[in-house]
Every structure is written in C-alpha cells, then in structure tokens.
PDB file of C-alpha atoms and ligand atoms in Angstrom:
ATOM      1  CA  MET A  63     144.931  98.400 105.468  1.00  0.00           C
ATOM      2  CA  ALA A  64     142.393  95.707 104.497  1.00  0.00           C
ATOM      3  CA  GLU A  65     139.931  94.514 107.148  1.00  0.00           C
ATOM      4  CA  PRO A  66     140.879  91.073 108.485  1.00  0.00           C
ATOM      5  CA  THR A  67     138.346  88.416 107.554  1.00  0.00           C
ATOM      6  CA  VAL A  68     136.529  86.427 110.208  1.00  0.00           C
ATOM      7  CA  THR A  69     136.017  82.749 109.387  1.00  0.00           C
ATOM      8  CA  THR A  70     132.871  81.239 110.904  1.00  0.00           C
ATOM      9  CA  LEU A  71     133.447  78.537 113.504  1.00  0.00           C
ATOM     10  CA  LEU A  72     129.923  78.386 114.969  1.00  0.00           C
ATOM     11  CA  SER A  73     127.001  79.897 113.054  1.00  0.00           C
ATOM     12  CA  ALA A  74     124.244  81.962 114.658  1.00  0.00           C
ATOM     13  CA  GLU A  75     121.848  79.041 114.026  1.00  0.00           C
ATOM     14  CA  GLN A  76     124.128  76.511 115.741  1.00  0.00           C
ATOM     15  CA  ILE A  77     124.495  78.829 118.739  1.00  0.00           C
ATOM     16  CA  THR A  78     120.740  79.475 118.980  1.00  0.00           C
ATOM     17  CA  GLU A  79     119.975  75.768 118.983  1.00  0.00           C
ATOM     18  CA  ARG A  80     122.574  74.971 121.657  1.00  0.00           C
ATOM     19  CA  VAL A  81     121.530  77.919 123.854  1.00  0.00           C
ATOM     20  CA  ARG A  82     117.927  76.643 123.757  1.00  0.00           C
ATOM     21  CA  GLU A  83     119.084  73.180 124.859  1.00  0.00           C
ATOM     22  CA  LEU A  84     121.108  74.625 127.741  1.00  0.00           C
ATOM     23  CA  ALA A  85     118.161  76.796 128.832  1.00  0.00           C
ATOM     24  CA  LYS A  86     115.862  73.774 128.802  1.00  0.00           C
ATOM     25  CA  ALA A  87     118.231  71.807 131.059  1.00  0.00           C
ATOM     26  CA  ILE A  88     118.675  74.778 133.417  1.00  0.00           C
ATOM     27  CA  SER A  89     114.900  75.425 133.612  1.00  0.00           C
ATOM     28  CA  ARG A  90     114.358  71.761 134.483  1.00  0.00           C
ATOM     29  CA  ASP A  91     117.187  71.554 137.058  1.00  0.00           C
ATOM     30  CA  TYR A  92     116.324  74.778 138.904  1.00  0.00           C
ATOM     31  CA  VAL A  93     112.562  74.501 139.078  1.00  0.00           C
ATOM     32  CA  GLU A  94     111.336  75.820 142.465  1.00  0.00           C
ATOM     33  CA  ARG A  95     114.807  77.094 143.401  1.00  0.00           C
ATOM     34  CA  LYS A  96     116.037  80.667 143.819  1.00  0.00           C
ATOM     35  CA  LEU A  97     118.084  81.017 140.635  1.00  0.00           C
ATOM     36  CA  VAL A  98     120.421  83.965 140.166  1.00  0.00           C
ATOM     37  CA  LEU A  99     122.216  84.246 136.830  1.00  0.00           C
ATOM     38  CA  VAL A 100     125.562  85.991 137.279  1.00  0.00           C
ATOM     39  CA  CYS A 101     126.632  87.371 133.904  1.00  0.00           C
ATOM     40  CA  VAL A 102     130.392  87.901 133.772  1.00  0.00           C
ATOM     41  CA  LEU A 103     131.090  91.114 131.848  1.00  0.00           C
ATOM     42  CA  LYS A 104     131.915  91.983 129.277  1.00  0.00           C
ATOM     43  CA  GLY A 105     132.174  88.852 127.149  1.00  0.00           C
ATOM     44  CA  SER A 106     129.059  87.040 128.403  1.00  0.00           C
ATOM     45  CA  PHE A 107     126.507  89.775 127.782  1.00  0.00           C
ATOM     46  CA  VAL A 108     125.165  88.356 124.504  1.00  0.00           C
ATOM     47  CA  PHE A 109     125.130  84.743 125.694  1.00  0.00           C
ATOM     48  CA  ALA A 110     123.466  85.687 128.998  1.00  0.00           C
ATOM     49  CA  ALA A 111     120.797  87.759 127.228  1.00  0.00           C
ATOM     50  CA  ASP A 112     119.864  84.900 124.890  1.00  0.00           C
ATOM     51  CA  LEU A 113     120.075  82.238 127.588  1.00  0.00           C
ATOM     52  CA  ALA A 114     117.963  84.238 130.047  1.00  0.00           C
ATOM     53  CA  ARG A 115     115.223  84.711 127.444  1.00  0.00           C
ATOM     54  CA  SER A 116     115.047  80.970 126.824  1.00  0.00           C
ATOM     55  CA  ILE A 117     114.870  80.042 130.525  1.00  0.00           C
ATOM     56  CA  ASN A 118     111.225  79.593 131.498  1.00  0.00           C
ATOM     57  CA  ILE A 119     111.450  79.780 135.316  1.00  0.00           C
ATOM     58  CA  PRO A 120     111.795  82.965 137.441  1.00  0.00           C
ATOM     59  CA  VAL A 121     115.394  84.249 137.648  1.00  0.00           C
ATOM     60  CA  ARG A 122     117.243  87.209 139.094  1.00  0.00           C
ATOM     61  CA  ILE A 123     120.014  88.622 136.914  1.00  0.00           C
ATOM     62  CA  GLU A 124     123.235  90.077 138.289  1.00  0.00           C
ATOM     63  CA  PHE A 125     126.325  91.404 136.573  1.00  0.00           C
ATOM     64  CA  LEU A 126     129.919  90.926 137.644  1.00  0.00           C
ATOM     65  CA  GLY A 127     132.534  92.998 135.853  1.00  0.00           C
ATOM     66  CA  VAL A 128     135.991  91.464 135.796  1.00  0.00           C
ATOM     67  CA  ARG A 129     139.301  92.416 134.296  1.00  0.00           C
ATOM     68  CA  SER A 130     141.974  89.776 134.193  1.00  0.00           C
ATOM     69  CA  TYR A 131     145.579  90.745 134.003  1.00  0.00           C
ATOM     70  CA  GLY A 132     147.228  88.546 131.425  1.00  0.00           C
ATOM     71  CA  GLU A 133     150.625  87.850 130.003  1.00  0.00           C
ATOM     72  CA  GLY A 134     149.891  88.656 126.342  1.00  0.00           C
ATOM     73  CA  THR A 135     146.849  86.641 125.300  1.00  0.00           C
ATOM     74  CA  SER A 136     146.870  84.370 128.330  1.00  0.00           C
ATOM     75  CA  SER A 137     145.222  85.055 131.647  1.00  0.00           C
ATOM     76  CA  SER A 138     147.302  85.240 134.832  1.00  0.00           C
ATOM     77  CA  GLY A 139     144.426  84.428 137.142  1.00  0.00           C
ATOM     78  CA  VAL A 140     144.751  87.800 138.849  1.00  0.00           C
ATOM     79  CA  VAL A 141     141.230  89.094 138.510  1.00  0.00           C
ATOM     80  CA  GLN A 142     140.091  92.603 139.362  1.00  0.00           C
ATOM     81  CA  ILE A 143     136.399  93.154 140.071  1.00  0.00           C
ATOM     82  CA  THR A 144     135.340  96.244 138.099  1.00  0.00           C
ATOM     83  CA  HIS A 145     131.618  95.941 138.905  1.00  0.00           C
ATOM     84  CA  ASP A 146     130.258  93.968 141.842  1.00  0.00           C
ATOM     85  CA  LEU A 147     126.882  92.266 142.335  1.00  0.00           C
ATOM     86  CA  SER A 148     124.113  94.661 143.349  1.00  0.00           C
ATOM     87  CA  ARG A 149     122.718  92.473 146.157  1.00  0.00           C
ATOM     88  CA  PRO A 150     123.847  89.756 148.582  1.00  0.00           C
ATOM     89  CA  ILE A 151     123.567  86.166 147.321  1.00  0.00           C
ATOM     90  CA  ALA A 152     123.434  84.296 150.649  1.00  0.00           C
ATOM     91  CA  GLY A 153     121.045  81.352 150.462  1.00  0.00           C
ATOM     92  CA  GLU A 154     120.532  81.650 146.689  1.00  0.00           C
ATOM     93  CA  ASP A 155     121.394  79.289 143.835  1.00  0.00           C
ATOM     94  CA  ILE A 156     124.033  80.928 141.674  1.00  0.00           C
ATOM     95  CA  LEU A 157     124.707  80.091 138.046  1.00  0.00           C
ATOM     96  CA  VAL A 158     127.784  81.873 136.711  1.00  0.00           C
ATOM     97  CA  ILE A 159     127.419  82.627 133.002  1.00  0.00           C
ATOM     98  CA  GLU A 160     130.790  82.678 131.233  1.00  0.00           C
ATOM     99  CA  ASP A 161     131.574  83.229 127.560  1.00  0.00           C
ATOM    100  CA  ILE A 162     134.633  80.979 127.483  1.00  0.00           C
ATOM    101  CA  VAL A 163     136.736  78.922 129.871  1.00  0.00           C
ATOM    102  CA  ASP A 164     140.266  79.090 128.554  1.00  0.00           C
ATOM    103  CA  THR A 165     142.959  78.529 131.221  1.00  0.00           C
ATOM    104  CA  GLY A 166     140.171  78.293 133.816  1.00  0.00           C
ATOM    105  CA  LEU A 167     141.955  80.767 136.109  1.00  0.00           C
ATOM    106  CA  THR A 168     139.243  83.442 135.921  1.00  0.00           C
ATOM    107  CA  ILE A 169     136.380  81.109 136.754  1.00  0.00           C
ATOM    108  CA  ALA A 170     138.398  79.425 139.528  1.00  0.00           C
ATOM    109  CA  HIS A 171     138.938  82.850 141.112  1.00  0.00           C
ATOM    110  CA  LEU A 172     135.261  83.811 140.738  1.00  0.00           C
ATOM    111  CA  LEU A 173     134.072  80.541 142.287  1.00  0.00           C
ATOM    112  CA  GLU A 174     136.307  81.181 145.280  1.00  0.00           C
ATOM    113  CA  LEU A 175     135.043  84.752 145.619  1.00  0.00           C
ATOM    114  CA  LEU A 176     131.345  83.878 145.283  1.00  0.00           C
ATOM    115  CA  GLY A 177     131.729  80.958 147.705  1.00  0.00           C
ATOM    116  CA  THR A 178     132.714  83.370 150.484  1.00  0.00           C
ATOM    117  CA  ARG A 179     129.268  85.022 150.199  1.00  0.00           C
ATOM    118  CA  LYS A 180     127.471  81.890 151.410  1.00  0.00           C
ATOM    119  CA  PRO A 181     125.194  81.089 148.479  1.00  0.00           C
ATOM    120  CA  SER A 182     123.165  77.900 148.660  1.00  0.00           C
ATOM    121  CA  SER A 183     124.943  76.576 145.539  1.00  0.00           C
ATOM    122  CA  VAL A 184     127.272  77.815 142.785  1.00  0.00           C
ATOM    123  CA  LYS A 185     127.421  76.249 139.319  1.00  0.00           C
ATOM    124  CA  VAL A 186     128.954  77.274 136.012  1.00  0.00           C
ATOM    125  CA  CYS A 187     127.421  77.638 132.565  1.00  0.00           C
ATOM    126  CA  ALA A 188     129.992  78.352 129.837  1.00  0.00           C
ATOM    127  CA  LEU A 189     129.300  78.737 126.141  1.00  0.00           C
ATOM    128  CA  LEU A 190     132.797  77.628 125.110  1.00  0.00           C
ATOM    129  CA  HIS A 191     135.649  75.572 126.544  1.00  0.00           C
ATOM    130  CA  LYS A 192     139.201  75.334 125.213  1.00  0.00           C
ATOM    131  CA  PRO A 193     140.533  72.266 127.084  1.00  0.00           C
ATOM    132  CA  ALA A 194     143.928  72.452 125.343  1.00  0.00           C
ATOM    133  CA  ARG A 195     144.805  75.565 127.372  1.00  0.00           C
ATOM    134  CA  SER A 196     143.458  74.449 130.721  1.00  0.00           C
ATOM    135  CA  ARG A 197     145.752  75.327 133.661  1.00  0.00           C
ATOM    136  CA  VAL A 198     143.351  74.569 136.462  1.00  0.00           C
ATOM    137  CA  GLU A 199     140.561  72.011 136.668  1.00  0.00           C
ATOM    138  CA  VAL A 200     137.187  73.790 136.944  1.00  0.00           C
ATOM    139  CA  PRO A 201     133.720  72.269 136.951  1.00  0.00           C
ATOM    140  CA  ILE A 202     131.586  73.295 133.964  1.00  0.00           C
ATOM    141  CA  ASP A 203     128.059  72.164 134.761  1.00  0.00           C
ATOM    142  CA  TYR A 204     126.474  73.376 131.523  1.00  0.00           C
ATOM    143  CA  LEU A 205     128.679  73.636 128.427  1.00  0.00           C
ATOM    144  CA  GLY A 206     127.778  74.880 124.956  1.00  0.00           C
ATOM    145  CA  PHE A 207     130.712  73.773 122.811  1.00  0.00           C
ATOM    146  CA  THR A 208     134.247  72.447 123.201  1.00  0.00           C
ATOM    147  CA  ILE A 209     136.570  74.185 120.722  1.00  0.00           C
ATOM    148  CA  GLU A 210     140.150  73.861 119.503  1.00  0.00           C
ATOM    149  CA  ASP A 211     142.943  76.119 120.689  1.00  0.00           C
ATOM    150  CA  LYS A 212     142.047  79.102 118.475  1.00  0.00           C
ATOM    151  CA  PHE A 213     141.377  82.692 119.476  1.00  0.00           C
ATOM    152  CA  VAL A 214     137.702  83.279 118.766  1.00  0.00           C
ATOM    153  CA  VAL A 215     135.590  86.426 118.439  1.00  0.00           C
ATOM    154  CA  GLY A 216     131.935  87.370 118.123  1.00  0.00           C
ATOM    155  CA  TYR A 217     128.733  86.738 120.106  1.00  0.00           C
ATOM    156  CA  GLY A 218     130.146  88.910 122.904  1.00  0.00           C
ATOM    157  CA  LEU A 219     133.795  87.873 122.584  1.00  0.00           C
ATOM    158  CA  ASP A 220     136.305  90.489 121.529  1.00  0.00           C
ATOM    159  CA  TRP A 221     139.720  90.965 120.088  1.00  0.00           C
ATOM    160  CA  ALA A 222     141.004  94.297 121.457  1.00  0.00           C
ATOM    161  CA  GLU A 223     137.349  95.314 122.100  1.00  0.00           C
ATOM    162  CA  ARG A 224     136.318  94.592 118.500  1.00  0.00           C
ATOM    163  CA  TYR A 225     133.914  92.020 117.032  1.00  0.00           C
ATOM    164  CA  ARG A 226     131.678  91.637 120.117  1.00  0.00           C
ATOM    165  CA  ASN A 227     128.622  92.436 117.985  1.00  0.00           C
ATOM    166  CA  LEU A 228     129.102  89.654 115.411  1.00  0.00           C
ATOM    167  CA  PRO A 229     126.070  87.325 115.574  1.00  0.00           C
ATOM    168  CA  PHE A 230     128.280  84.239 115.125  1.00  0.00           C
ATOM    169  CA  ILE A 231     131.570  82.946 116.557  1.00  0.00           C
ATOM    170  CA  GLY A 232     134.578  83.059 114.287  1.00  0.00           C
ATOM    171  CA  VAL A 233     138.338  83.065 114.015  1.00  0.00           C
ATOM    172  CA  VAL A 234     140.143  86.191 112.794  1.00  0.00           C
ATOM    173  CA  GLY A 235     141.963  85.458 109.552  1.00  0.00           C
ATOM    174  CA  PRO A 236     141.499  82.577 107.137  1.00  0.00           C
ATOM    175  CA  SER A 237     140.936  79.145 108.719  1.00  0.00           C
TER     176      SER A 237
HETATM  177  P1  LIG B  24     140.709  82.208 131.413  1.00  0.00           P
HETATM  178  O1  LIG B  24     140.912  82.862 132.742  1.00  0.00           O
HETATM  179  O2  LIG B  24     142.023  81.915 130.743  1.00  0.00           O
HETATM  180  O3  LIG B  24     139.838  80.969 131.477  1.00  0.00           O
HETATM  181  O4  LIG B  24     140.036  83.226 130.414  1.00  0.00           O
HETATM  182  C1  LIG B  24     138.977  83.983 130.763  1.00  0.00           C
HETATM  183  C2  LIG B  24     138.673  85.117 129.822  1.00  0.00           C
HETATM  184  O5  LIG B  24     139.637  85.337 128.760  1.00  0.00           O
HETATM  185  C3  LIG B  24     137.378  84.807 129.075  1.00  0.00           C
HETATM  186  O6  LIG B  24     136.245  85.067 129.879  1.00  0.00           O
HETATM  187  C4  LIG B  24     137.484  85.726 127.881  1.00  0.00           C
HETATM  188  O7  LIG B  24     137.034  87.019 128.199  1.00  0.00           O
HETATM  189  C5  LIG B  24     138.985  85.758 127.581  1.00  0.00           C
HETATM  190  N1  LIG B  24     139.279  84.817 126.467  1.00  0.00           N
HETATM  191  C6  LIG B  24     139.862  83.613 126.545  1.00  0.00           C
HETATM  192  N2  LIG B  24     139.958  83.023 125.334  1.00  0.00           N
HETATM  193  C7  LIG B  24     139.390  83.897 124.459  1.00  0.00           C
HETATM  194  C8  LIG B  24     139.166  83.868 123.037  1.00  0.00           C
HETATM  195  O8  LIG B  24     139.478  82.912 122.299  1.00  0.00           O
HETATM  196  N3  LIG B  24     138.560  84.978 122.506  1.00  0.00           N
HETATM  197  C9  LIG B  24     138.190  86.044 123.259  1.00  0.00           C
HETATM  198  N4  LIG B  24     138.379  86.108 124.581  1.00  0.00           N
HETATM  199  C10 LIG B  24     138.965  85.048 125.180  1.00  0.00           C
END
C-alpha cells in the first residue's frame, strides 16, 4: 500500500520563529521567579525541547506522562498519569507545555491535578489550539497557533504513534 502523503500546514521555519517569540515572552514574564516547565508526554517533547532551549532564564524541567481515554479520535477527559513529576512543586511557578489543546479536557484535568500540589502559580503554554472542538473553556496563556479542525501530525504529534519525528506540522492526506 502506498504511503499516505502529509501536507504541510506549518513549516519548520514558521514553528521556529513562533517558538522563539513564545520563549522571549516567557523569559520576560518569569524573570526572577522559580519556573518549572512541565512537559506533557508524549506529544510535547519536541516543542518543549525547542522552547526550553530558547528560554534564557533558569528553569527546572519536569515530565508528566498522560494517557487519555478517548471515544475514537476524541478525548473523554479521563486522564491516566503514566509518569508523574519527579519532585514536589509547592511554591513554584508551573508552566504546562502542551502540544495541542483540542477539546480542552486533558489540560482541564491536569490543571486541577497540579493545583492540588500547591504551586505558587500554574499557567499553560500550548503550541496549537483547535477552538472548533473545544468542550471546556481553558486558559491558554501562551499560544503558538490557532488551527482549523483538522487532525495534525509532526513536531511531536502522532497518528497511531507515527509521524512524531516530522520537523513540520502537517495533515495526513492531500489538503
Ligand atoms: P484534548 O483533551 O481533546 O484537548 O486533547 C489532548 C490530546 O489529544 C493532545 O495533547 C494530543 O496528544 C491529542 N490530540 C488532539 N488533537 C490532535 C491532533 O490533531 N493530532 C494529534 N494529536 C492530537
């Protein structure tokens, strides 16, 4: 069977430029604070790695592994933690790094969970937002791009665990 084509939605250059802008804003806003970047696995690993390297203030990096149980391609909001933070976050400023906010159910659940651990603040940085599918209102403090209701892959995002290593973001199949 022929390989499905991936049509570019956001090029590597567009992503790099936007990630630099986000990092600049974060570095400015969190100067002299205790910033902890919480990278939500697996989808955010590429975004978090690039973002972290563009942030020019001291940061601690933590990983949170989540698995959301969906109905087909949509999330149910029932989130299982597959890998927890390695240290307490009480009194620290948390920035959750998400690949994409789709229905918003996953991030809403994570904000609730992290809030119980008494951090000094919790904010969200998402590379992508699909407002058309929103089921719950969630604050996105730093946003890369708003996109249409299309299933996207690449730059960490997968389709059945494939395409995470593409350097750009695209849509599977012709546009
Ligand atoms: P939400 O709970 O519906 O906001 O979705 C959260 C998770 O679903 C994201 O962190 C992604 O891992 C996954 N997801 C949602 N939309 C897409 C997409 O278009 N491509 C790949 N993964 C997606």
